[in-house]
Amino acid sequence: MRLYEYEGIDIFESVGIPVPRRGVAETTEDALIIAGEIGYPVVLKAQVLVGGRGLAGGVKTATTPEELEEISGTLFNFEIKGLPVRKLMVCEKADILRELYMGITVDGFSGKPVVVVSTEGGAHIEETARTSPDKIASFYCDPTFGFYPFQARMLLRRLGLSERLLTFCADVLVRLYRVFSQFDALIAEINPMVILKTGYQGGLLAVDSVIEIDNSALSRIQYPLPQMTERIENPLERKGREIGVTYVDLGGDIGIIASGAGLGMATMDIIGQRLRPANFLETGGGITEELLYKCMELVIMKVNLRAIFINIYGGINPIHEGARGVVRYIRDHNVTLPIVAKALGNHQEETWEIFRSGGVHVVTEAPTEIAVDRLFELVGKK
Amino acid sequence: MRLYEYEGIDIFESVGIPVPRRGVAETTEDALIIAGEIGYPVVLKAQVLVGGRGLAGGVKTATTPEELEEISGTLFNFEIKGLPVRKLMVCEKADILRELYMGITVDGFSGKPVVVVSTEGGAHIEETARTSPDKIASFYCDPTFGFYPFQARMLLRRLGLSERLLTFCADVLVRLYRVFSQFDALIAEINPMVILKTGYQGGLLAVDSVIEIDNSALSRIQYPLPQMTERIENPLERKGREIGVTYVDLGGDIGIIASGAGLGMATMDIIGQRLRPANFLETGGGITEELLYKCMELVIMKVNLRAIFINIYGGINPIHEGARGVVRYIRDHNVTLPIVAKALGNHQEETWEIFRSGGVHVVTEAPTEIAVDRLFELVGKK
Amino acid sequence: MSILIDDKTRVIVQGITGKIGSTQTRWMLKYGTTVVGGVTPGKGGNTVEDLPVFDSVEEAVQETGANASVFFVPAPFVLDAFYETADAGIKLIVVVPEHIPVHDVIKMRAYALEKEVLALGPTTPGILVPGKGKMGIMPGSLFSPGRVGIISRSGTLSYEFAGILSEKDIGQSAVVGMGADSVILTNLPDILKLFEADDETDAVIIVGEVGGMQEEKAAEFIANGMTKPVASYIAGRFSPEGKCMGHAGAIVRGSAGTVESKCEALKASGAEILKSPIEVIDWTIKNDIH
Amino acid sequence: MSILIDDKTRVIVQGITGKIGSTQTRWMLKYGTTVVGGVTPGKGGNTVEDLPVFDSVEEAVQETGANASVFFVPAPFVLDAFYETADAGIKLIVVVPEHIPVHDVIKMRAYALEKEVLALGPTTPGILVPGKGKMGIMPGSLFSPGRVGIISRSGTLSYEFAGILSEKDIGQSAVVGMGADSVILTNLPDILKLFEADDETDAVIIVGEVGGMQEEKAAEFIANGMTKPVASYIAGRFSPEGKCMGHAGAIVRGSAGTVESKCEALKASGAEILKSPIEVIDWTIKNDIH
């Protein structure tokens, strides 16, 4: 689960990382009040769960209430990469001397937390990584041992940091690791970590936050977090989360239900060569009659659907039970859309029989391509 | 710092250990209200920071409000091992089937946390350890790795626990280890851990707590704790804590100031053969002029003092500065008590000179016995 | 000698008393696997499918001589069970459950390396050696004995490939599910190494997917001296891009992780790229694999 | 060859820029110790007593060839500094500071064992080898070269014994402060072992105190084959009892920890018990130690 910038800043503050004075506004009136308390100039930052906000114009400075009103009004009517702006973070304007980058993620291949720092913070950090790798330093942690200040200092010294800046930045980096660890984060990032012209707050200010929490760990985090479903903008995707499946909304007209992400992606790849997927629903390993009933309901919500393609295997999943759910849905709602199902593995014969009883076109051969041929026969070209 | 039973129970509750319904009363009126909410019978437990309370009559059951009033009145006028009873914990009476013991401490020699469990909980656990060691099982933890449920289960299986009791007790034990670890505890103990006759709260209830926190770690504990000084009953010992020294109040009439606990104990041992120490003040390694001025002030607060014996070494401590503080105090307050000082090490000559300028009897030979001979000459027999 | 599972493999099932654990135990026994017992803390003394259930792995190992374990343990308890199993001396662990926190997985991975345990998963269908046995949830009917090894990041997609091959009478020497999570307990090149060394395997299929660096690293291994023919299919060509926000991952990974980068790396290493699963049939014909 | 400090010992001072660190560096240099530099993070590039200050131990070791370190680091930062120092390859660490949380000490102890570091403290006056050098805070003037080893749990009490001996012209081979905390980084028997093996030591004095099991364990070591004469003084005979509440410690320790139990164990092992420090003089005469 991705956190909003302002939520991350609150978390940074709770572990003692220096952060700007700020407030969150849902209206221009709120923003005016907050700015009044902080004092002008203030920075207005659109809160959206997507990267590249700054380059897209979602961050503006206001030096007077009048300017703030204008900017705030614009931002609240703004969309960034298709996402509406519902909240603004209003914060003090930092007196920037330099900008650093600090980020922690899990390296998938080594299976270790990796701490990345750079003297060139800001929006272009990935480009810096490519063009000036000497300005980036990284450290792979032992997940059992953790990450200690001496390791942070060794890392930061590779960037040439020294004196108070060295120990202060090391302190922040260790606190960022604490966030990473206590919040089961996949990403914990401060970009930029601002070095101020003044000594205020120890001379450092974390003016942005990126925190993504591992969904599998949400229930064990000892911190009040919002509901995961609240922050899914797409209503169909939200419903998918609610019933416990992965649902991705797409632009086409063929509904896809698959068990397993890999099989689902392969199915999309095969279908996508000739037809356009409307969505992609991956059941995971928890198929029941009830679940597939709900999956059908969700997939069919998509308007202009021309057909449904079901691709499931009986390994951990009792696919015969799932088939019962599909057929029950078809009967309850008199579904007339063409449905093609490929279902193999444990209980396959029983599953075929159930599907056929509901008018589903069953394919019994292994290659998904053959089943998609069948689908193509039924619906024709796009 | 030792915590009161009720403070420990609150902490147990915060980590999910099942605990009884309860309240803390400072008056009989409070106790009646709490008992009314819980329902009779209730157990009244005197809150004192000393062991052996149960055997000393500090725990009583009340079955009616009248009985409660009588017991409460008695307990509030009670002293246990010299400590006044200021608070009672009023709690629901557990329907006891069996009592277990669970405790975690640090083993000084191996330097490892050791988890101790027994099927014979209650006040006589130490005797059980001597007479029936087979009813006790213990496990030495790797401090870096921590303590996991599977280890708790292995330990508890050695006591013959099985089925739900095995997994539930393992769960409690791991949570107790979390308390031990997060609170930098020297001791974290549940005795008894009650197995209830009913399934209420999973069938377990931690009805007593012993938690002692490492004083050196108090500042880093993320939990609202009382001030250390608040719970020192003796006003002189409390003042010692406030000025940053160790002060132990004793029954005699010779004041002792020493640098270093070992030297201090040896000094008491030597003095104690012929005279009676009034107190024992250990400066630690932070001697300054100001500190010794305050030490003199504290030691002299003790009534009926006949003499002061100072035994200090100049290693980490600037003893010449300390001597200045002693002499300044003598002058400011026209102290006429005989004072004997042995002071050796760095800056010793300077120290002797300063002491002599204040009328202190200086001994320059190494054996403390010789200095105590000098003290004996000055004050005679007890 | 097949890889991972052979005649000496004695399997215990952790979480055997759960619904999935008991069902899958039945399927494993039916497939001929030497399952010798199960573990569920607090359920010791019971039996499931006539197998003894123990409270601890230590006891299970002592009583049954088990040397391999397959997990059907609820996600929050997997880390604890993993430590217990590694401590009990078991050297092959298959972690079937999904939704295990990544921060737990990285600890398990470090522990496995330290204790020299070969562990697969999480979110793996397990291992199946046709005709010998299986640890996990692969549906036995789709597999047949033969000489092609399959390594897959996806469970059901591994069934798909085995199914396609089996229908054409091309059997498998072993099918290994690595696990679908972003961090897995044993990396792809280490499995590839087992197949390269296995005298019952003639060729290997890698079934990968978008994301991570496993396939790129596998390509390095292939380029550095894999002698057996390799075919690879990478799923996710038409998958919508994630709304990635953090830079840290991108900095660490560089350009790796896309279907293109994986296919390029594998192609450069000499592996055959399959654009669609069914192309695997042509590959076997071309390479005279049967 | 003296124990712990010899001609090859090159010492760095961690926390050298602090008040105590710089003062004690001056005393150590004055005593003839080979101090080669210091470390204070963020103060690299400065000098103290003409010695270079570095930001990290790694750098200090590279630049100065240091192989030993003495800590004057504030208590909250000691654990971090200890890990850093052990990782940098230093094999002798003296931790002078007091008030270090026990939970930190047990982690340091485990790390020292893993990395084969000999560490003393916390709350230790350090090590002094008369005429050769010292690491820590012992006041040099009280010590003189000779052939008696002293191991002490208490700082100032070790000075007392050295002072008493030196006044009678009985010198010391080395004086080792183990540290006064309930958990220390190296246990008493391990130091005793060094003196037993040291050809410059003829006899050993153990200065103990009430509490813990160090002296009882030392008695075991002595009984199991220590060949040199040992005298022991245990402080705390007249100390008031602590208001102990928890049972766990008592269960783990049994009856150990009292002055009586320590004296009994040491006496049974063949050590001489000194009832008062001054009795050490008679012991040296009786055993012809000079």
PDB file of C-alpha atoms in Angstrom, chain A residues 129-343:
ATOM      1  CA  ALA A 129      22.127   6.738 -11.536  1.00  0.00           C
ATOM      2  CA  ARG A 130      22.666   6.010 -15.212  1.00  0.00           C
ATOM      3  CA  THR A 131      24.890   8.920 -16.185  1.00  0.00           C
ATOM      4  CA  SER A 132      26.919   9.564 -13.009  1.00  0.00           C
ATOM      5  CA  PRO A 133      27.023   6.311 -11.029  1.00  0.00           C
ATOM      6  CA  ASP A 134      29.837   7.787  -8.911  1.00  0.00           C
ATOM      7  CA  LYS A 135      27.275  10.154  -7.362  1.00  0.00           C
ATOM      8  CA  ILE A 136      25.292   7.191  -6.072  1.00  0.00           C
ATOM      9  CA  ALA A 137      26.374   4.850  -3.290  1.00  0.00           C
ATOM     10  CA  SER A 138      24.546   1.807  -2.011  1.00  0.00           C
ATOM     11  CA  PHE A 139      24.852  -0.666   0.821  1.00  0.00           C
ATOM     12  CA  TYR A 140      23.334  -4.133   1.114  1.00  0.00           C
ATOM     13  CA  CYS A 141      22.214  -4.909   4.664  1.00  0.00           C
ATOM     14  CA  ASP A 142      22.141  -8.172   6.556  1.00  0.00           C
ATOM     15  CA  PRO A 143      18.403  -8.387   7.305  1.00  0.00           C
ATOM     16  CA  THR A 144      18.984 -10.070  10.676  1.00  0.00           C
ATOM     17  CA  PHE A 145      21.652  -7.637  11.846  1.00  0.00           C
ATOM     18  CA  GLY A 146      19.877  -4.487  10.718  1.00  0.00           C
ATOM     19  CA  PHE A 147      21.499  -1.197   9.791  1.00  0.00           C
ATOM     20  CA  TYR A 148      23.678   0.750  12.222  1.00  0.00           C
ATOM     21  CA  PRO A 149      24.978   4.321  12.239  1.00  0.00           C
ATOM     22  CA  PHE A 150      28.552   3.230  11.515  1.00  0.00           C
ATOM     23  CA  GLN A 151      27.377   1.577   8.314  1.00  0.00           C
ATOM     24  CA  ALA A 152      25.429   4.686   7.388  1.00  0.00           C
ATOM     25  CA  ARG A 153      28.541   6.806   7.948  1.00  0.00           C
ATOM     26  CA  MET A 154      30.710   4.494   5.827  1.00  0.00           C
ATOM     27  CA  LEU A 155      28.145   4.757   3.046  1.00  0.00           C
ATOM     28  CA  LEU A 156      27.805   8.537   3.264  1.00  0.00           C
ATOM     29  CA  ARG A 157      31.567   9.052   3.399  1.00  0.00           C
ATOM     30  CA  ARG A 158      31.731   7.428  -0.036  1.00  0.00           C
ATOM     31  CA  LEU A 159      29.771  10.467  -1.257  1.00  0.00           C
ATOM     32  CA  GLY A 160      32.295  12.784   0.397  1.00  0.00           C
ATOM     33  CA  LEU A 161      30.132  13.845   3.355  1.00  0.00           C
ATOM     34  CA  SER A 162      32.018  14.933   6.459  1.00  0.00           C
ATOM     35  CA  GLU A 163      31.762  16.769   9.781  1.00  0.00           C
ATOM     36  CA  ARG A 164      28.327  17.406  11.282  1.00  0.00           C
ATOM     37  CA  LEU A 165      26.609  16.663   7.987  1.00  0.00           C
ATOM     38  CA  LEU A 166      28.060  13.142   8.084  1.00  0.00           C
ATOM     39  CA  THR A 167      26.720  12.284  11.537  1.00  0.00           C
ATOM     40  CA  PHE A 168      23.388  14.059  11.068  1.00  0.00           C
ATOM     41  CA  CYS A 169      22.696  12.369   7.736  1.00  0.00           C
ATOM     42  CA  ALA A 170      23.749   9.005   9.184  1.00  0.00           C
ATOM     43  CA  ASP A 171      21.288   9.546  12.004  1.00  0.00           C
ATOM     44  CA  VAL A 172      18.475  10.291   9.546  1.00  0.00           C
ATOM     45  CA  LEU A 173      19.387   7.271   7.426  1.00  0.00           C
ATOM     46  CA  VAL A 174      19.236   4.939  10.427  1.00  0.00           C
ATOM     47  CA  ARG A 175      15.837   6.380  11.362  1.00  0.00           C
ATOM     48  CA  LEU A 176      14.692   5.861   7.774  1.00  0.00           C
ATOM     49  CA  TYR A 177      15.795   2.230   8.092  1.00  0.00           C
ATOM     50  CA  ARG A 178      13.705   2.000  11.252  1.00  0.00           C
ATOM     51  CA  VAL A 179      10.685   3.158   9.230  1.00  0.00           C
ATOM     52  CA  PHE A 180      11.558   0.649   6.512  1.00  0.00           C
ATOM     53  CA  SER A 181      11.763  -2.143   9.049  1.00  0.00           C
ATOM     54  CA  GLN A 182       8.903  -1.275  11.425  1.00  0.00           C
ATOM     55  CA  PHE A 183       6.522  -0.535   8.577  1.00  0.00           C
ATOM     56  CA  ASP A 184       7.412  -3.616   6.543  1.00  0.00           C
ATOM     57  CA  ALA A 185       8.165  -1.227   3.706  1.00  0.00           C
ATOM     58  CA  LEU A 186       8.977  -2.190   0.158  1.00  0.00           C
ATOM     59  CA  ILE A 187      10.206   1.365  -0.403  1.00  0.00           C
ATOM     60  CA  ALA A 188      11.085   4.091   2.100  1.00  0.00           C
ATOM     61  CA  GLU A 189      12.465   7.140   0.436  1.00  0.00           C
ATOM     62  CA  ILE A 190      13.335  10.761   1.149  1.00  0.00           C
ATOM     63  CA  ASN A 191      13.843  12.705  -2.033  1.00  0.00           C
ATOM     64  CA  PRO A 192      15.007  15.309  -1.642  1.00  0.00           C
ATOM     65  CA  MET A 193      16.607  15.359   1.762  1.00  0.00           C
ATOM     66  CA  VAL A 194      17.285  19.063   1.893  1.00  0.00           C
ATOM     67  CA  ILE A 195      20.434  20.582   3.365  1.00  0.00           C
ATOM     68  CA  LEU A 196      19.342  24.004   4.542  1.00  0.00           C
ATOM     69  CA  LYS A 197      21.289  27.213   4.312  1.00  0.00           C
ATOM     70  CA  THR A 198      20.590  27.722   8.018  1.00  0.00           C
ATOM     71  CA  GLY A 199      21.190  25.477  11.028  1.00  0.00           C
ATOM     72  CA  TYR A 200      17.415  25.169  11.618  1.00  0.00           C
ATOM     73  CA  GLN A 201      16.398  21.586  12.617  1.00  0.00           C
ATOM     74  CA  GLY A 202      20.033  20.480  12.536  1.00  0.00           C
ATOM     75  CA  GLY A 203      20.321  21.838   9.008  1.00  0.00           C
ATOM     76  CA  LEU A 204      18.343  18.989   7.433  1.00  0.00           C
ATOM     77  CA  LEU A 205      14.739  18.681   6.292  1.00  0.00           C
ATOM     78  CA  ALA A 206      12.967  15.726   4.725  1.00  0.00           C
ATOM     79  CA  VAL A 207      10.618  17.577   2.395  1.00  0.00           C
ATOM     80  CA  ASP A 208       9.129  14.616   0.561  1.00  0.00           C
ATOM     81  CA  SER A 209       8.279  11.016   1.422  1.00  0.00           C
ATOM     82  CA  VAL A 210       7.650   7.842  -0.488  1.00  0.00           C
ATOM     83  CA  ILE A 211       6.568   4.858   1.573  1.00  0.00           C
ATOM     84  CA  GLU A 212       5.097   1.694   0.160  1.00  0.00           C
ATOM     85  CA  ILE A 213       4.030  -0.920   2.669  1.00  0.00           C
ATOM     86  CA  ASP A 214       3.961  -4.622   1.918  1.00  0.00           C
ATOM     87  CA  ASN A 215       0.270  -5.532   1.654  1.00  0.00           C
ATOM     88  CA  SER A 216       1.011  -8.919   3.180  1.00  0.00           C
ATOM     89  CA  ALA A 217       2.206  -7.208   6.358  1.00  0.00           C
ATOM     90  CA  LEU A 218      -0.504  -4.583   6.832  1.00  0.00           C
ATOM     91  CA  SER A 219      -2.207  -6.430   9.679  1.00  0.00           C
ATOM     92  CA  ARG A 220       0.867  -6.504  11.891  1.00  0.00           C
ATOM     93  CA  ILE A 221       1.878  -2.857  11.693  1.00  0.00           C
ATOM     94  CA  GLN A 222       1.585  -1.087  15.041  1.00  0.00           C
ATOM     95  CA  TYR A 223       0.499   2.269  13.644  1.00  0.00           C
ATOM     96  CA  PRO A 224      -2.914   3.580  12.641  1.00  0.00           C
ATOM     97  CA  LEU A 225      -3.058   3.117   8.878  1.00  0.00           C
ATOM     98  CA  PRO A 226      -5.905   3.875   6.472  1.00  0.00           C
ATOM     99  CA  GLN A 227      -7.866   1.005   4.952  1.00  0.00           C
ATOM    100  CA  MET A 228      -6.159  -0.337   1.850  1.00  0.00           C
ATOM    101  CA  THR A 229      -9.432  -0.300  -0.103  1.00  0.00           C
ATOM    102  CA  GLU A 230      -9.988   3.402   0.622  1.00  0.00           C
ATOM    103  CA  ARG A 231      -7.132   4.402  -1.615  1.00  0.00           C
ATOM    104  CA  ILE A 232      -7.990   2.426  -4.713  1.00  0.00           C
ATOM    105  CA  GLU A 233      -9.493   4.987  -7.072  1.00  0.00           C
ATOM    106  CA  ASN A 234     -11.004   2.559  -9.574  1.00  0.00           C
ATOM    107  CA  PRO A 235     -14.272   1.210  -8.090  1.00  0.00           C
ATOM    108  CA  LEU A 236     -13.935  -2.163  -9.808  1.00  0.00           C
ATOM    109  CA  GLU A 237     -10.381  -2.596  -8.581  1.00  0.00           C
ATOM    110  CA  ARG A 238     -11.573  -1.650  -5.099  1.00  0.00           C
ATOM    111  CA  LYS A 239     -14.264  -4.299  -5.258  1.00  0.00           C
ATOM    112  CA  GLY A 240     -11.647  -6.841  -6.364  1.00  0.00           C
ATOM    113  CA  ARG A 241      -9.596  -6.048  -3.294  1.00  0.00           C
ATOM    114  CA  GLU A 242     -12.706  -6.387  -1.134  1.00  0.00           C
ATOM    115  CA  ILE A 243     -13.548  -9.884  -2.350  1.00  0.00           C
ATOM    116  CA  GLY A 244      -9.905 -10.910  -2.116  1.00  0.00           C
ATOM    117  CA  VAL A 245      -8.763 -11.124  -5.724  1.00  0.00           C
ATOM    118  CA  THR A 246      -6.472  -9.092  -7.929  1.00  0.00           C
ATOM    119  CA  TYR A 247      -8.458  -7.121 -10.470  1.00  0.00           C
ATOM    120  CA  VAL A 248      -6.916  -4.821 -13.064  1.00  0.00           C
ATOM    121  CA  ASP A 249      -9.202  -2.680 -15.167  1.00  0.00           C
ATOM    122  CA  LEU A 250      -8.254  -2.447 -18.849  1.00  0.00           C
ATOM    123  CA  GLY A 251      -9.660  -0.790 -21.928  1.00  0.00           C
ATOM    124  CA  GLY A 252     -10.951  -3.702 -24.036  1.00  0.00           C
ATOM    125  CA  ASP A 253     -13.978  -5.952 -24.161  1.00  0.00           C
ATOM    126  CA  ILE A 254     -12.892  -9.493 -23.217  1.00  0.00           C
ATOM    127  CA  GLY A 255     -13.189 -10.391 -19.543  1.00  0.00           C
ATOM    128  CA  ILE A 256     -10.437 -12.646 -18.196  1.00  0.00           C
ATOM    129  CA  ILE A 257     -10.525 -14.840 -15.105  1.00  0.00           C
ATOM    130  CA  ALA A 258      -7.362 -16.820 -14.411  1.00  0.00           C
ATOM    131  CA  SER A 259      -5.887 -18.665 -11.459  1.00  0.00           C
ATOM    132  CA  GLY A 260      -2.304 -17.562 -10.966  1.00  0.00           C
ATOM    133  CA  ALA A 261      -0.641 -14.323 -12.021  1.00  0.00           C
ATOM    134  CA  GLY A 262       1.738 -15.955 -14.486  1.00  0.00           C
ATOM    135  CA  LEU A 263      -1.032 -17.855 -16.255  1.00  0.00           C
ATOM    136  CA  GLY A 264      -3.131 -14.703 -16.206  1.00  0.00           C
ATOM    137  CA  MET A 265      -0.392 -12.657 -17.844  1.00  0.00           C
ATOM    138  CA  ALA A 266       0.228 -15.351 -20.442  1.00  0.00           C
ATOM    139  CA  THR A 267      -3.501 -15.431 -21.142  1.00  0.00           C
ATOM    140  CA  MET A 268      -3.544 -11.671 -21.661  1.00  0.00           C
ATOM    141  CA  ASP A 269      -0.494 -11.912 -23.911  1.00  0.00           C
ATOM    142  CA  ILE A 270      -2.174 -14.544 -26.061  1.00  0.00           C
ATOM    143  CA  ILE A 271      -5.569 -12.842 -26.178  1.00  0.00           C
ATOM    144  CA  GLY A 272      -3.953  -9.432 -26.656  1.00  0.00           C
ATOM    145  CA  GLN A 273      -2.458 -10.511 -29.974  1.00  0.00           C
ATOM    146  CA  ARG A 274      -5.909 -10.613 -31.559  1.00  0.00           C
ATOM    147  CA  LEU A 275      -8.429  -9.180 -29.091  1.00  0.00           C
ATOM    148  CA  ARG A 276      -8.539  -6.515 -26.373  1.00  0.00           C
ATOM    149  CA  PRO A 277      -8.782  -7.577 -22.689  1.00  0.00           C
ATOM    150  CA  ALA A 278     -11.391  -5.634 -20.694  1.00  0.00           C
ATOM    151  CA  ASN A 279      -9.902  -6.649 -17.418  1.00  0.00           C
ATOM    152  CA  PHE A 280      -7.757  -9.198 -15.707  1.00  0.00           C
ATOM    153  CA  LEU A 281      -8.952 -11.029 -12.628  1.00  0.00           C
ATOM    154  CA  GLU A 282      -6.551 -13.320 -10.825  1.00  0.00           C
ATOM    155  CA  THR A 283      -8.182 -15.550  -8.241  1.00  0.00           C
ATOM    156  CA  GLY A 284      -5.151 -16.614  -6.215  1.00  0.00           C
ATOM    157  CA  GLY A 285      -5.211 -19.937  -4.417  1.00  0.00           C
ATOM    158  CA  GLY A 286      -8.468 -19.520  -2.543  1.00  0.00           C
ATOM    159  CA  ILE A 287     -11.119 -20.578  -5.059  1.00  0.00           C
ATOM    160  CA  THR A 288     -14.521 -21.488  -3.644  1.00  0.00           C
ATOM    161  CA  GLU A 289     -17.961 -21.614  -5.245  1.00  0.00           C
ATOM    162  CA  GLU A 290     -18.768 -18.297  -3.596  1.00  0.00           C
ATOM    163  CA  LEU A 291     -15.551 -16.630  -4.771  1.00  0.00           C
ATOM    164  CA  LEU A 292     -16.080 -17.464  -8.443  1.00  0.00           C
ATOM    165  CA  TYR A 293     -19.691 -16.335  -8.179  1.00  0.00           C
ATOM    166  CA  LYS A 294     -18.386 -12.963  -7.029  1.00  0.00           C
ATOM    167  CA  CYS A 295     -15.654 -12.969  -9.682  1.00  0.00           C
ATOM    168  CA  MET A 296     -18.257 -13.371 -12.386  1.00  0.00           C
ATOM    169  CA  GLU A 297     -20.259 -10.541 -10.875  1.00  0.00           C
ATOM    170  CA  LEU A 298     -17.202  -8.277 -10.872  1.00  0.00           C
ATOM    171  CA  VAL A 299     -15.976  -9.100 -14.374  1.00  0.00           C
ATOM    172  CA  ILE A 300     -19.451  -8.618 -15.829  1.00  0.00           C
ATOM    173  CA  MET A 301     -19.776  -5.143 -14.260  1.00  0.00           C
ATOM    174  CA  LYS A 302     -17.537  -3.898 -17.028  1.00  0.00           C
ATOM    175  CA  VAL A 303     -19.651  -2.329 -19.743  1.00  0.00           C
ATOM    176  CA  ASN A 304     -19.523  -3.433 -23.385  1.00  0.00           C
ATOM    177  CA  LEU A 305     -18.170  -6.857 -22.498  1.00  0.00           C
ATOM    178  CA  ARG A 306     -18.245  -9.251 -25.472  1.00  0.00           C
ATOM    179  CA  ALA A 307     -17.074 -12.488 -23.881  1.00  0.00           C
ATOM    180  CA  ILE A 308     -15.453 -14.028 -20.824  1.00  0.00           C
ATOM    181  CA  PHE A 309     -12.405 -16.258 -20.912  1.00  0.00           C
ATOM    182  CA  ILE A 310     -11.735 -18.497 -17.910  1.00  0.00           C
ATOM    183  CA  ASN A 311      -8.348 -20.197 -17.531  1.00  0.00           C
ATOM    184  CA  ILE A 312      -7.946 -22.196 -14.331  1.00  0.00           C
ATOM    185  CA  TYR A 313      -5.963 -25.126 -12.987  1.00  0.00           C
ATOM    186  CA  GLY A 314      -6.837 -27.557 -10.233  1.00  0.00           C
ATOM    187  CA  GLY A 315      -3.708 -27.650  -8.083  1.00  0.00           C
ATOM    188  CA  ILE A 316      -4.391 -25.987  -4.796  1.00  0.00           C
ATOM    189  CA  ASN A 317      -7.753 -24.803  -6.085  1.00  0.00           C
ATOM    190  CA  PRO A 318     -10.909 -26.954  -6.082  1.00  0.00           C
ATOM    191  CA  ILE A 319     -11.902 -25.929  -9.624  1.00  0.00           C
ATOM    192  CA  HIS A 320     -15.064 -28.033  -9.603  1.00  0.00           C
ATOM    193  CA  GLU A 321     -16.349 -25.877  -6.779  1.00  0.00           C
ATOM    194  CA  GLY A 322     -15.365 -22.762  -8.694  1.00  0.00           C
ATOM    195  CA  ALA A 323     -17.210 -24.030 -11.775  1.00  0.00           C
ATOM    196  CA  ARG A 324     -20.348 -24.392  -9.675  1.00  0.00           C
ATOM    197  CA  GLY A 325     -20.104 -20.713  -8.732  1.00  0.00           C
ATOM    198  CA  VAL A 326     -19.728 -19.660 -12.368  1.00  0.00           C
ATOM    199  CA  VAL A 327     -22.697 -21.725 -13.471  1.00  0.00           C
ATOM    200  CA  ARG A 328     -24.839 -20.549 -10.598  1.00  0.00           C
ATOM    201  CA  TYR A 329     -24.094 -16.947 -11.587  1.00  0.00           C
ATOM    202  CA  ILE A 330     -24.967 -17.660 -15.226  1.00  0.00           C
ATOM    203  CA  ARG A 331     -28.313 -19.159 -14.157  1.00  0.00           C
ATOM    204  CA  ASP A 332     -29.148 -16.494 -11.581  1.00  0.00           C
ATOM    205  CA  HIS A 333     -28.514 -13.699 -14.065  1.00  0.00           C
ATOM    206  CA  ASN A 334     -29.346 -15.370 -17.375  1.00  0.00           C
ATOM    207  CA  VAL A 335     -25.919 -14.585 -18.756  1.00  0.00           C
ATOM    208  CA  THR A 336     -25.887 -14.971 -22.505  1.00  0.00           C
ATOM    209  CA  LEU A 337     -22.374 -13.745 -23.220  1.00  0.00           C
ATOM    210  CA  PRO A 338     -20.129 -16.384 -24.730  1.00  0.00           C
ATOM    211  CA  ILE A 339     -17.873 -17.904 -22.045  1.00  0.00           C
ATOM    212  CA  VAL A 340     -14.863 -20.050 -22.902  1.00  0.00           C
ATOM    213  CA  ALA A 341     -13.260 -22.064 -20.099  1.00  0.00           C
ATOM    214  CA  LYS A 342     -10.088 -24.052 -20.054  1.00  0.00           C
ATOM    215  CA  ALA A 343      -9.830 -26.030 -16.839  1.00  0.00           C
TER     216      ALA A 343
END
